[in-house]
CSV table of C-alpha atoms and ligand atoms in Angstrom, one decimal:
chain,number,residue,atom,x,y,z
A,833,UNK,CA,-8.9,2.3,15.2
A,834,UNK,CA,-9.7,5.6,13.1
A,835,UNK,CA,-10.8,4.9,9.5
A,836,UNK,CA,-8.0,5.8,6.9
A,837,UNK,CA,-9.5,9.2,6.0
A,838,UNK,CA,-11.0,10.0,9.2
A,839,UNK,CA,-11.2,13.9,10.0
A,840,UNK,CA,-9.7,14.5,6.5
A,841,UNK,CA,-11.2,17.0,4.5
A,842,UNK,CA,-10.7,16.3,0.8
A,843,UNK,CA,-11.7,18.5,-2.0
A,844,UNK,CA,-12.3,16.9,-5.4
A,845,UNK,CA,-11.5,19.2,-8.4
A,846,UNK,CA,-13.0,18.1,-11.5
A,847,UNK,CA,-12.4,19.1,-15.0
A,848,UNK,CA,-13.7,18.4,-18.3
A,849,UNK,CA,-13.1,14.9,-19.2
A,850,UNK,CA,-15.4,11.9,-20.1
A,851,UNK,CA,-13.5,10.1,-17.0
A,852,UNK,CA,-15.5,12.6,-14.6
A,853,UNK,CA,-17.9,9.9,-14.0
A,854,UNK,CA,-15.4,7.8,-12.5
A,855,UNK,CA,-14.9,10.4,-9.7
A,856,UNK,CA,-18.6,9.7,-8.5
A,857,UNK,CA,-17.5,6.4,-7.3
A,858,UNK,CA,-14.2,7.6,-5.7
A,859,UNK,CA,-16.4,10.1,-3.7
A,860,UNK,CA,-18.3,7.2,-2.3
A,861,UNK,CA,-15.3,5.2,-1.4
A,862,UNK,CA,-13.5,8.4,0.3
A,863,UNK,CA,-16.7,8.8,2.3
A,864,UNK,CA,-16.9,5.2,3.4
A,865,UNK,CA,-13.3,5.6,4.7
A,866,UNK,CA,-14.1,8.6,6.7
A,867,UNK,CA,-13.6,11.5,4.6
A,868,UNK,CA,-15.6,14.8,4.5
A,869,UNK,CA,-15.7,15.4,0.7
A,870,UNK,CA,-16.5,18.7,-1.4
A,871,UNK,CA,-16.4,19.1,-5.0
A,872,UNK,CA,-15.2,22.0,-7.2
A,873,UNK,CA,-16.3,21.5,-11.1
A,874,UNK,CA,-14.9,23.5,-14.0
A,875,UNK,CA,-17.3,24.8,-16.4
A,876,UNK,CA,-16.3,22.0,-18.9
A,877,UNK,CA,-16.8,19.4,-16.4
A,878,UNK,CA,-20.5,20.3,-15.7
A,879,UNK,CA,-21.0,19.2,-19.6
A,880,UNK,CA,-20.1,15.7,-18.5
A,881,UNK,CA,-21.7,15.0,-15.1
A,882,UNK,CA,-24.3,17.1,-13.6
A,883,UNK,CA,-23.2,19.2,-10.5
A,884,UNK,CA,-26.2,17.8,-9.0
A,885,UNK,CA,-24.6,14.2,-9.0
A,886,UNK,CA,-21.7,15.4,-6.9
A,887,UNK,CA,-23.8,17.5,-4.6
A,888,UNK,CA,-26.2,14.4,-3.9
A,889,UNK,CA,-23.0,12.3,-3.6
A,890,UNK,CA,-21.0,14.8,-1.3
A,891,UNK,CA,-24.0,16.1,0.7
A,892,UNK,CA,-22.6,19.7,0.1
A,893,UNK,CA,-23.2,22.5,-2.5
A,894,UNK,CA,-21.1,22.1,-5.6
A,895,UNK,CA,-18.6,25.0,-6.2
A,896,UNK,CA,-18.2,26.1,-9.8
A,897,UNK,CA,-17.9,30.1,-9.9
A,898,UNK,CA,-15.4,32.4,-8.2
A,899,UNK,CA,-18.5,34.8,-7.9
A,900,UNK,CA,-21.4,32.5,-6.9
A,901,UNK,CA,-21.1,33.7,-3.3
A,902,UNK,CA,-24.4,32.4,-1.2
A,903,UNK,CA,-23.0,34.0,2.1
A,904,UNK,CA,-21.9,37.7,1.4
A,905,UNK,CA,-19.0,37.2,3.7
A,906,UNK,CA,-17.6,34.0,2.4
A,907,UNK,CA,-14.6,34.0,-0.1
A,908,UNK,CA,-15.1,30.3,-1.8
A,909,UNK,CA,-11.4,30.3,-3.4
A,910,UNK,CA,-9.9,31.0,0.1
A,911,UNK,CA,-12.5,29.1,2.3
A,912,UNK,CA,-12.1,26.0,0.2
A,913,UNK,CA,-8.3,26.5,0.0
A,914,UNK,CA,-7.9,26.9,3.7
A,915,UNK,CA,-10.2,24.3,4.9
A,916,UNK,CA,-8.9,21.4,2.7
A,917,UNK,CA,-6.5,18.9,4.0
A,918,UNK,CA,-5.9,17.5,0.2
A,919,UNK,CA,-7.0,18.6,-3.1
A,920,UNK,CA,-7.5,15.8,-5.7
A,921,UNK,CA,-7.6,17.3,-9.3
A,922,UNK,CA,-9.2,14.3,-11.1
A,923,UNK,CA,-9.8,14.0,-14.1
A,924,UNK,CA,-7.1,16.7,-14.7
A,925,UNK,CA,-7.3,17.6,-18.2
A,926,UNK,CA,-4.7,19.2,-20.5
A,927,UNK,CA,-6.0,22.5,-19.9
A,928,UNK,CA,-6.3,22.5,-16.1
A,929,UNK,CA,-2.9,21.1,-15.9
A,930,UNK,CA,-1.5,23.9,-17.9
A,931,UNK,CA,-3.6,26.3,-15.7
A,932,UNK,CA,-2.0,24.9,-12.6
A,933,UNK,CA,1.5,24.7,-14.2
A,934,UNK,CA,1.3,28.5,-15.1
A,935,UNK,CA,-0.4,29.7,-11.8
A,936,UNK,CA,-3.4,31.1,-13.4
A,937,UNK,CA,-6.4,32.0,-11.4
A,938,UNK,CA,-9.0,32.2,-14.0
A,939,UNK,CA,-11.4,29.7,-12.6
A,940,UNK,CA,-12.4,28.5,-9.1
A,941,UNK,CA,-10.4,25.1,-9.2
A,942,UNK,CA,-7.2,26.9,-10.3
A,943,UNK,CA,-7.6,29.8,-7.9
A,944,UNK,CA,-8.2,27.1,-4.8
A,945,UNK,CA,-5.0,25.2,-5.7
A,946,UNK,CA,-3.2,28.5,-6.0
A,947,UNK,CA,-4.4,29.7,-2.7
A,948,UNK,CA,-3.9,26.1,-0.7
A,949,UNK,CA,-1.3,25.0,1.3
A,950,UNK,CA,-3.2,21.4,1.2
A,951,UNK,CA,-1.5,18.3,-0.4
A,952,UNK,CA,-2.3,18.1,-3.9
A,953,UNK,CA,-2.7,15.0,-6.0
A,954,UNK,CA,-3.4,15.3,-9.7
A,955,UNK,CA,-4.7,12.6,-11.8
A,956,UNK,CA,-4.2,13.3,-15.3
A,957,UNK,CA,-6.8,12.2,-18.1
A,958,UNK,CA,-7.0,13.0,-21.7
A,959,UNK,CA,-6.2,11.8,-25.2
A,960,UNK,CA,-2.8,10.0,-25.3
A,961,UNK,CA,-1.6,12.3,-28.0
A,962,UNK,CA,-2.4,15.4,-25.8
A,963,UNK,CA,-0.9,13.6,-22.7
A,964,UNK,CA,2.4,12.7,-24.5
A,965,UNK,CA,2.7,16.3,-26.1
A,966,UNK,CA,5.8,17.9,-24.8
A,967,UNK,CA,3.7,21.0,-23.8
A,968,UNK,CA,1.8,18.6,-21.3
A,969,UNK,CA,4.9,16.9,-20.1
A,970,UNK,CA,6.5,20.0,-19.4
A,971,UNK,CA,3.5,21.4,-17.4
A,972,UNK,CA,3.3,17.9,-15.5
A,973,UNK,CA,7.1,18.4,-14.9
A,974,UNK,CA,6.4,21.9,-13.4
A,975,UNK,CA,3.4,20.4,-11.1
A,976,UNK,CA,6.0,17.8,-9.8
A,977,UNK,CA,8.4,20.6,-9.2
A,978,UNK,CA,5.9,22.4,-7.2
A,979,UNK,CA,5.6,19.4,-5.0
A,980,UNK,CA,2.4,18.2,-6.4
A,981,UNK,CA,1.8,14.5,-6.7
A,982,UNK,CA,1.0,13.6,-10.2
A,983,UNK,CA,0.0,10.0,-10.9
A,984,UNK,CA,0.6,8.3,-14.0
A,985,UNK,CA,-2.5,7.8,-16.3
A,986,UNK,CA,-2.8,4.1,-17.5
A,987,UNK,CA,-2.7,2.8,-20.8
A,988,UNK,CA,-5.6,1.4,-22.7
A,989,UNK,CA,-8.2,2.0,-25.1
A,990,UNK,CA,-9.6,5.5,-24.8
A,991,UNK,CA,-13.1,7.0,-25.6
A,992,UNK,CA,-12.0,8.6,-28.6
A,993,UNK,CA,-10.7,5.2,-29.8
A,994,UNK,CA,-7.0,5.6,-29.7
A,995,UNK,CA,-5.1,3.6,-27.6
A,996,UNK,CA,-2.3,4.8,-25.1
A,997,UNK,CA,-1.5,6.4,-21.7
A,998,UNK,CA,-4.2,8.8,-20.7
A,999,UNK,CA,-7.0,6.9,-18.7
A,1000,UNK,CA,-7.5,7.5,-14.8
A,1001,UNK,CA,-5.8,5.0,-12.8
A,1002,UNK,CA,-7.8,2.4,-10.8
A,1003,UNK,CA,-9.1,3.6,-7.4
A,1004,UNK,CA,-6.6,1.4,-5.6
A,1005,UNK,CA,-3.9,3.4,-7.1
A,1006,UNK,CA,-5.4,6.6,-6.2
A,1007,UNK,CA,-6.3,5.5,-2.8
A,1008,UNK,CA,-2.8,4.5,-2.1
A,1009,UNK,CA,-1.3,7.9,-3.5
A,1010,UNK,CA,-3.8,9.8,-1.1
A,1011,UNK,CA,-2.8,7.9,1.6
A,1012,UNK,CA,0.8,8.4,1.1
A,1013,UNK,CA,0.2,12.2,0.4
A,1014,UNK,CA,-1.6,12.6,3.8
A,1015,UNK,CA,1.0,10.2,5.7
A,1016,UNK,CA,3.8,11.6,7.7
A,1017,UNK,CA,6.9,10.3,6.0
A,1018,UNK,CA,8.6,8.8,9.0
A,1019,UNK,CA,10.4,6.1,7.0
A,1020,UNK,CA,11.6,8.4,4.1
A,1021,UNK,CA,15.3,7.3,3.6
A,1022,UNK,CA,14.8,3.9,4.9
A,1023,UNK,CA,15.1,0.6,3.2
A,1024,UNK,CA,12.4,-1.7,4.4
A,1025,UNK,CA,12.8,-5.6,3.5
A,1026,UNK,CA,9.5,-7.4,3.6
A,1027,UNK,CA,8.9,-11.1,3.2
A,1028,UNK,CA,5.4,-12.5,2.5
A,1029,UNK,CA,3.6,-15.3,1.3
A,1030,UNK,CA,4.0,-19.1,1.5
A,1031,UNK,CA,7.1,-21.0,0.3
A,1032,UNK,CA,6.8,-24.0,-1.9
A,1033,UNK,CA,8.9,-27.0,-1.6
A,1034,UNK,CA,8.9,-29.0,-4.8
A,1035,UNK,CA,8.4,-32.9,-4.6
A,1036,UNK,CA,8.4,-33.5,-8.3
A,1037,UNK,CA,7.5,-31.3,-11.4
A,1038,UNK,CA,3.9,-30.9,-10.4
A,1039,UNK,CA,3.7,-31.4,-6.7
A,1040,UNK,CA,5.1,-29.3,-3.7
A,1041,UNK,CA,4.7,-29.0,0.1
A,1042,UNK,CA,3.0,-25.6,0.7
A,1043,UNK,CA,0.8,-23.9,3.3
A,1044,UNK,CA,-2.2,-21.8,3.3
A,1045,UNK,CA,-0.5,-18.3,3.8
A,1046,UNK,CA,-2.3,-15.7,1.3
A,1047,UNK,CA,0.4,-13.1,1.6
A,1048,UNK,CA,-1.9,-10.6,2.5
A,1049,UNK,CA,-0.5,-9.5,6.0
A,1050,UNK,CA,2.9,-9.1,4.4
A,1051,UNK,CA,1.7,-7.3,1.3
A,1052,UNK,CA,-0.2,-4.7,3.9
A,1053,UNK,CA,3.2,-4.4,5.8
A,1054,UNK,CA,4.9,-3.5,2.6
A,1055,UNK,CA,2.0,-1.1,1.3
A,1056,UNK,CA,2.1,0.8,4.5
A,1057,UNK,CA,5.8,1.1,4.8
A,1058,UNK,CA,5.6,2.7,1.2
A,1059,UNK,CA,3.0,5.1,2.2
A,1060,UNK,CA,5.1,6.5,5.0
A,1061,UNK,CA,8.2,7.1,2.6
A,1062,UNK,CA,10.1,4.0,2.8
A,1063,UNK,CA,11.9,2.3,-0.1
A,1064,UNK,CA,10.3,-1.1,0.0
A,1065,UNK,CA,11.7,-4.4,-1.0
A,1066,UNK,CA,8.9,-7.1,-1.0
A,1067,UNK,CA,10.3,-10.8,-1.4
A,1068,UNK,CA,7.5,-12.8,-1.8
A,1069,UNK,CA,6.2,-16.5,-2.3
A,1070,UNK,CA,3.7,-17.5,-4.6
A,1071,UNK,CA,0.6,-15.4,-3.8
A,1072,UNK,CA,-2.6,-14.3,-6.1
A,1073,UNK,CA,-1.9,-10.5,-5.1
A,1074,UNK,CA,-1.0,-7.7,-6.9
A,1075,UNK,CA,2.3,-5.9,-5.6
A,1076,UNK,CA,1.4,-2.7,-3.8
A,1077,UNK,CA,2.1,0.5,-5.8
A,1078,UNK,CA,5.9,1.7,-5.8
A,1079,UNK,CA,7.1,-1.6,-4.1
A,1080,UNK,CA,9.9,-3.6,-5.9
A,1081,UNK,CA,9.0,-7.1,-6.3
A,1082,UNK,CA,11.2,-10.4,-6.0
A,1083,UNK,CA,9.4,-13.5,-6.6
A,1084,UNK,CA,10.7,-16.5,-5.0
A,1085,UNK,CA,9.4,-20.0,-4.7
A,1086,UNK,CA,11.2,-22.1,-2.0
A,1087,UNK,CA,12.5,-21.3,1.5
A,1088,UNK,CA,16.0,-21.5,0.2
A,1089,UNK,CA,15.5,-19.0,-2.6
A,1090,UNK,CA,14.1,-16.9,0.0
A,1091,UNK,CA,16.9,-17.2,2.3
A,1092,UNK,CA,19.4,-15.9,-0.5
A,1093,UNK,CA,17.4,-13.2,-1.5
A,1094,UNK,CA,17.0,-12.0,2.3
A,1095,UNK,CA,20.5,-12.5,3.5
A,1096,UNK,CA,22.1,-10.8,0.1
A,1097,UNK,CA,20.0,-7.7,1.2
A,1098,UNK,CA,20.7,-7.5,4.9
A,1099,UNK,CA,23.2,-5.0,4.6
A,1100,UNK,CA,21.0,-2.6,2.7
A,1101,UNK,CA,18.0,-2.9,5.1
A,1102,UNK,CA,17.2,-0.6,7.9
A,1103,UNK,CA,14.0,-2.6,9.0
A,1104,UNK,CA,13.3,-6.3,8.3
A,1105,UNK,CA,9.6,-7.7,8.4
A,1106,UNK,CA,9.6,-11.4,8.0
A,1107,UNK,CA,5.8,-12.0,7.5
A,1108,UNK,CA,6.5,-14.9,5.3
A,1109,UNK,CA,5.1,-18.3,6.3
A,1110,UNK,CA,8.5,-20.3,5.7
A,1111,UNK,CA,8.1,-24.0,5.3
A,1112,UNK,CA,10.2,-25.5,8.1
A,1113,UNK,CA,11.2,-28.8,6.0
A,1114,UNK,CA,11.6,-29.6,2.4
A,1115,UNK,CA,11.8,-33.1,0.9
A,1116,UNK,CA,15.3,-34.4,0.8
A,1117,UNK,CA,15.0,-34.9,-2.9
A,1118,UNK,CA,13.0,-33.7,-5.7
A,1119,UNK,CA,11.8,-36.2,-8.3
A,1120,UNK,CA,12.9,-35.2,-11.7
A,1121,UNK,CA,9.9,-37.2,-13.0
A,1122,UNK,CA,6.5,-37.2,-11.9
A,1123,UNK,CA,6.1,-39.7,-9.0
A,1124,UNK,CA,3.8,-42.6,-9.5
A,1125,UNK,CA,1.3,-44.2,-7.2
A,1126,UNK,CA,3.2,-47.5,-6.4
A,1127,UNK,CA,1.7,-49.3,-3.6
A,1128,UNK,CA,-0.6,-48.4,-0.7
A,1129,UNK,CA,1.8,-46.0,1.2
A,1130,UNK,CA,4.3,-43.5,0.4
A,1131,UNK,CA,7.2,-42.4,2.9
A,1132,UNK,CA,8.3,-38.8,2.4
A,1133,UNK,CA,11.8,-38.0,3.8
A,1134,UNK,CA,12.0,-34.0,5.0
A,1135,UNK,CA,15.2,-32.0,5.7
A,1136,UNK,CA,15.1,-28.9,8.1
A,1137,UNK,CA,15.1,-25.6,6.1
A,1138,UNK,CA,17.3,-23.0,7.6
A,1139,UNK,CA,15.6,-20.5,9.7
A,1140,UNK,CA,15.8,-17.2,8.0
A,1141,UNK,CA,14.9,-15.0,10.7
A,1142,UNK,CA,17.1,-16.6,13.2
A,1143,UNK,CA,20.0,-16.3,10.5
A,1144,UNK,CA,19.3,-12.4,10.4
A,1145,UNK,CA,19.0,-12.2,14.3
A,1146,UNK,CA,22.5,-13.9,14.4
A,1147,UNK,CA,23.9,-11.6,11.9
A,1148,UNK,CA,22.6,-8.5,13.7
A,1149,UNK,CA,24.8,-9.1,16.6
A,1150,UNK,CA,27.7,-8.6,14.2
A,1151,UNK,CA,26.6,-5.4,13.0
A,1152,UNK,CA,27.1,-1.9,14.8
A,1153,UNK,CA,24.0,-0.2,13.7
A,1154,UNK,CA,21.8,-3.4,12.9
A,1155,UNK,CA,18.6,-3.3,11.1
A,1156,UNK,CA,15.2,-3.6,13.1
A,1157,UNK,CA,13.8,-7.0,13.1
A,1158,UNK,CA,10.2,-7.8,13.2
A,1159,UNK,CA,9.1,-11.2,13.1
A,1160,UNK,CA,5.6,-13.0,12.9
A,1161,UNK,CA,4.5,-16.0,14.8
A,1162,UNK,CA,1.7,-18.1,14.2
A,1163,UNK,CA,0.5,-20.1,17.2
A,1164,UNK,CA,-2.4,-22.4,18.3
A,1165,UNK,CA,-1.7,-22.3,22.0
A,1166,UNK,CA,0.5,-20.6,24.8
A,1167,UNK,CA,0.4,-17.4,22.4
A,1168,UNK,CA,2.4,-15.4,24.7
A,1169,UNK,CA,4.9,-17.6,26.1
A,1170,UNK,CA,5.9,-19.0,22.6
A,1171,UNK,CA,5.9,-15.5,21.2
A,1172,UNK,CA,8.1,-14.3,23.8
A,1173,UNK,CA,10.4,-17.3,23.3
A,1174,UNK,CA,10.7,-16.6,19.7
A,1175,UNK,CA,11.7,-13.1,20.1
A,1176,UNK,CA,14.3,-13.9,22.5
A,1177,UNK,CA,15.7,-16.9,20.4
A,1178,UNK,CA,15.5,-14.9,17.2
A,1179,UNK,CA,17.0,-11.6,18.8
A,1180,UNK,CA,14.0,-9.7,17.5
A,1181,UNK,CA,12.7,-6.2,18.2
A,1182,UNK,CA,9.3,-6.8,17.7
A,1183,UNK,CA,7.0,-10.0,17.0
A,1184,UNK,CA,3.5,-9.9,16.0
A,1185,UNK,CA,1.7,-13.1,17.2
A,1186,UNK,CA,-1.4,-14.5,15.9
A,1187,UNK,CA,-3.7,-17.1,16.9
A,1188,UNK,CA,-4.3,-19.3,14.1
A,1189,UNK,CA,-7.3,-21.4,15.6
A,1190,UNK,CA,-9.4,-18.2,15.6
A,1191,UNK,CA,-11.6,-18.3,12.4
A,1192,UNK,CA,-11.1,-14.6,11.8
A,1193,UNK,CA,-7.4,-14.5,12.4
A,1194,UNK,CA,-4.4,-15.7,10.5
A,1195,UNK,CA,-4.2,-17.7,7.4
A,1196,UNK,CA,-6.3,-16.9,4.4
A,1197,UNK,CA,-8.7,-14.2,5.7
A,1198,UNK,CA,-8.8,-10.7,5.5
A,1199,UNK,CA,-8.6,-9.9,9.2
A,1200,UNK,CA,-6.2,-10.3,11.9
A,1201,UNK,CA,-6.1,-10.2,15.8
A,1202,UNK,CA,-2.5,-9.4,16.6
A,1203,UNK,CA,-0.8,-9.3,19.8
A,1204,UNK,CA,2.7,-7.2,19.5
A,1205,UNK,CA,5.3,-7.7,21.7
A,1206,UNK,CA,8.5,-5.8,21.8
A,1207,UNK,CA,12.1,-6.2,23.1
A,1208,UNK,CA,11.6,-4.1,26.2
A,1209,UNK,CA,8.6,-6.2,27.7
A,1210,UNK,CA,5.9,-4.2,26.1
A,1211,UNK,CA,2.7,-5.7,24.9
A,1212,UNK,CA,0.0,-4.5,22.7
A,1213,UNK,CA,-3.2,-6.4,22.1
A,1214,UNK,CA,-4.7,-5.1,18.9
A,1215,UNK,CA,-8.5,-5.6,18.3
A,1216,UNK,CA,-9.8,-7.4,15.3
A,1217,UNK,CA,-8.8,-5.3,12.3
A,1218,UNK,CA,-8.5,-5.7,8.7
A,1219,UNK,CA,-4.9,-6.6,7.7
A,1220,UNK,CA,-4.2,-3.3,6.2
A,1221,UNK,CA,-5.5,-1.9,9.6
A,1222,UNK,CA,-3.4,-4.2,11.6
A,1223,UNK,CA,-0.4,-3.1,9.6
A,1224,UNK,CA,-1.0,0.3,10.1
A,1225,UNK,CA,-1.2,0.0,13.9
A,1226,UNK,CA,2.3,-2.3,13.9
A,1227,UNK,CA,4.0,0.4,11.9
A,1228,UNK,CA,2.6,3.1,14.2
A,1229,UNK,CA,4.2,1.2,17.3
A,1230,UNK,CA,7.3,0.6,15.3
A,1231,UNK,CA,7.6,4.3,14.2
A,1232,UNK,CA,7.0,5.1,18.0
A,1233,UNK,CA,3.6,6.8,17.7
A,1234,UNK,CA,2.4,4.6,20.3
B,1743,CTP,N1,10.9,-18.0,9.8
B,1743,CTP,C1,11.8,-18.0,9.0
B,1743,CTP,N2,12.5,-19.0,8.7
B,1743,CTP,C2,12.0,-20.5,8.9
B,1743,CTP,C3,10.9,-20.4,9.6
B,1743,CTP,C4,10.3,-19.5,10.3
B,1743,CTP,O1,12.3,-17.0,8.6
B,1743,CTP,N3,12.6,-21.4,8.2
B,1743,CTP,C5,10.2,-16.8,10.4
B,1743,CTP,C6,8.9,-16.5,10.0
B,1743,CTP,O2,9.0,-15.7,8.7
B,1743,CTP,C7,8.3,-15.6,11.1
B,1743,CTP,C8,9.0,-16.4,12.2
B,1743,CTP,O3,10.0,-17.1,11.8
B,1743,CTP,O4,8.5,-14.4,11.1
B,1743,CTP,C9,8.2,-17.4,13.3
B,1743,CTP,O5,7.6,-18.4,12.1
B,1743,CTP,P1,6.6,-19.6,12.8
B,1743,CTP,O6,6.5,-20.7,12.0
B,1743,CTP,O7,5.6,-19.1,13.7
B,1743,CTP,O8,8.0,-20.2,13.9
B,1743,CTP,P2,8.9,-21.3,13.9
B,1743,CTP,O9,10.3,-20.5,14.2
B,1743,CTP,O10,9.0,-22.0,12.4
B,1743,CTP,O11,8.7,-22.3,15.1
B,1743,CTP,P3,7.4,-23.3,15.0
B,1743,CTP,O12,7.0,-23.7,13.6
B,1743,CTP,O13,8.1,-24.4,15.7
B,1743,CTP,O14,6.3,-22.8,15.9
């Protein structure tokens, strides 16, 4: 499985803001995930971070001037414009944003952006008043009109002591935006419903029956669907995870709440991914007061929860153009037989089976080893991958790229 930025030429265009130092780390992160990175710095940027820093980090010369041509034949703004798959303008100052908005070509970075057909991602960073000024906002609107992806700056305390929007976003947000910009938008116009995490079935005001699901697999399925252009609704049981950027989050606690939220949205969904570890049973009654420890033993009467996925599989038969159903199965033995049985019984298009007895796969851990079965009898054995890579591999099968 190729790293997410493998074979991608990414050009970092750094302009003159104190936030420039943060981009040094981003360069490292991009390289770790396979990117070939080059850097262009505006004159003001070199006042904050030395070009030597970016040269050492990227392993490439740092470009600054239109005219500093080493090789007589090379035209830096054209060569760099052509060879880049993506140009990340970060930090983008008010000045650089104005230059790009007005199509000036009076410095190397602006000229490259003008000459390039690459994806352009812009991360504004400046004083909050400068950012909120109508002129900057108008310039940002223009950049969006040109098809550039402009990230919202974060709010917070600025280097100048003022507080407001103008800080660079965290790397996780930027990384997600870069992946989205580089991904084909095969799921554009589609609504994807994802369930994730455990459910909790209350026993009394402080106790519940739950399970060890972390939600990571479902959150990764949601993030990757969003990166491929889908509108994503994530219905999640209690987890410690931050929702992926751009995803609509609906929090639920019990299996019954999840059932309602999912079934209500069945008609709106083109694809439904049921990665949640839904509790099969719930206590028949919830005590309104904390249960006291009377006696040596305590019996617990449980009632079956409705099977959400099976309900969806049945609803699918009533629809002329039903949504695609993707289920997950946690198994400890007879993986293939039980998986195939669930695929048939619940009327699924795909089922991702994981072996929960393996320490590196399934509940709670960051990695997974999944077998993906489809309705036509196909089987794909994925290797041990991070949950994000697993999600990427599953989506690429579902989207039909093999
Ligand atoms: N599922 C569901 N509603 C339930 C139980 C499970 O929607 N009440 C879904 C899960 O989200 C998953 C799939 O069904 O996509 C399989 O879940 P799993 O727990 O492996 O299987 P079960 O059908 O519950 O069967 P068993 O526990 O007997 O193995």
